[in-house]
Amino acid sequence: MTANQLLQRIRDVACRKPDVVPHGWLSSDQFAAKWKTSVYASRRALAIGVRGGVVERKRFLVKTKRSTVLVSHFRAVETKRGK
């Protein structure tokens, strides 16, 4: 193994690879566009939903223009009927 190959393997291990966001999970920016509200209003509504237990939050690594960052994504919690 050459020095360049070793360096490439180290970079592959050290880099933060973006996650694949599953279907149904949306960011607050995507909810704002869907609801036609501001990002602030969508974040506030989603935070209230998380506290109330009707929305689930999970953070995914997402590639941006400059780097890979953790971004919160949300989806509705499935409720079971007939309790």
Coordinates of C-alpha atoms in Angstrom, one line a residue, residues 41-79:
A41 CA -43.4 29.4 12.3
S42 CA -42.8 25.9 11.1
R43 CA -40.0 25.3 13.7
R44 CA -42.2 26.6 16.5
A45 CA -45.2 24.4 15.4
L46 CA -42.9 21.3 15.1
A47 CA -41.4 22.0 18.5
I48 CA -44.9 22.2 20.0
G49 CA -45.8 18.9 18.2
V50 CA -42.7 17.2 19.6
R51 CA -43.5 18.3 23.1
G52 CA -47.1 17.1 22.7
G53 CA -46.1 13.7 21.4
V54 CA -47.7 14.0 17.9
V55 CA -44.5 14.6 16.0
E56 CA -41.3 12.6 16.1
R57 CA -37.8 14.2 15.7
K58 CA -34.6 12.6 14.4
R59 CA -31.3 14.2 13.3
F60 CA -29.7 13.1 10.1
L61 CA -26.3 14.1 8.6
V62 CA -27.0 16.1 5.4
K63 CA -24.6 17.4 2.9
T64 CA -24.7 21.2 2.3
K65 CA -22.8 23.3 0.0
R66 CA -19.8 23.6 2.3
S67 CA -19.9 20.7 4.7
T68 CA -22.0 17.8 6.2
V69 CA -24.1 18.9 9.2
L70 CA -26.8 17.4 11.5
V71 CA -30.3 18.6 10.5
S72 CA -33.4 17.8 12.4
H73 CA -36.1 16.0 10.5
F74 CA -39.7 15.4 11.6
R75 CA -42.6 13.1 10.9
A76 CA -46.0 12.5 12.4
V77 CA -46.2 9.8 15.1
E78 CA -48.4 6.9 14.2
T79 CA -51.2 6.6 16.7

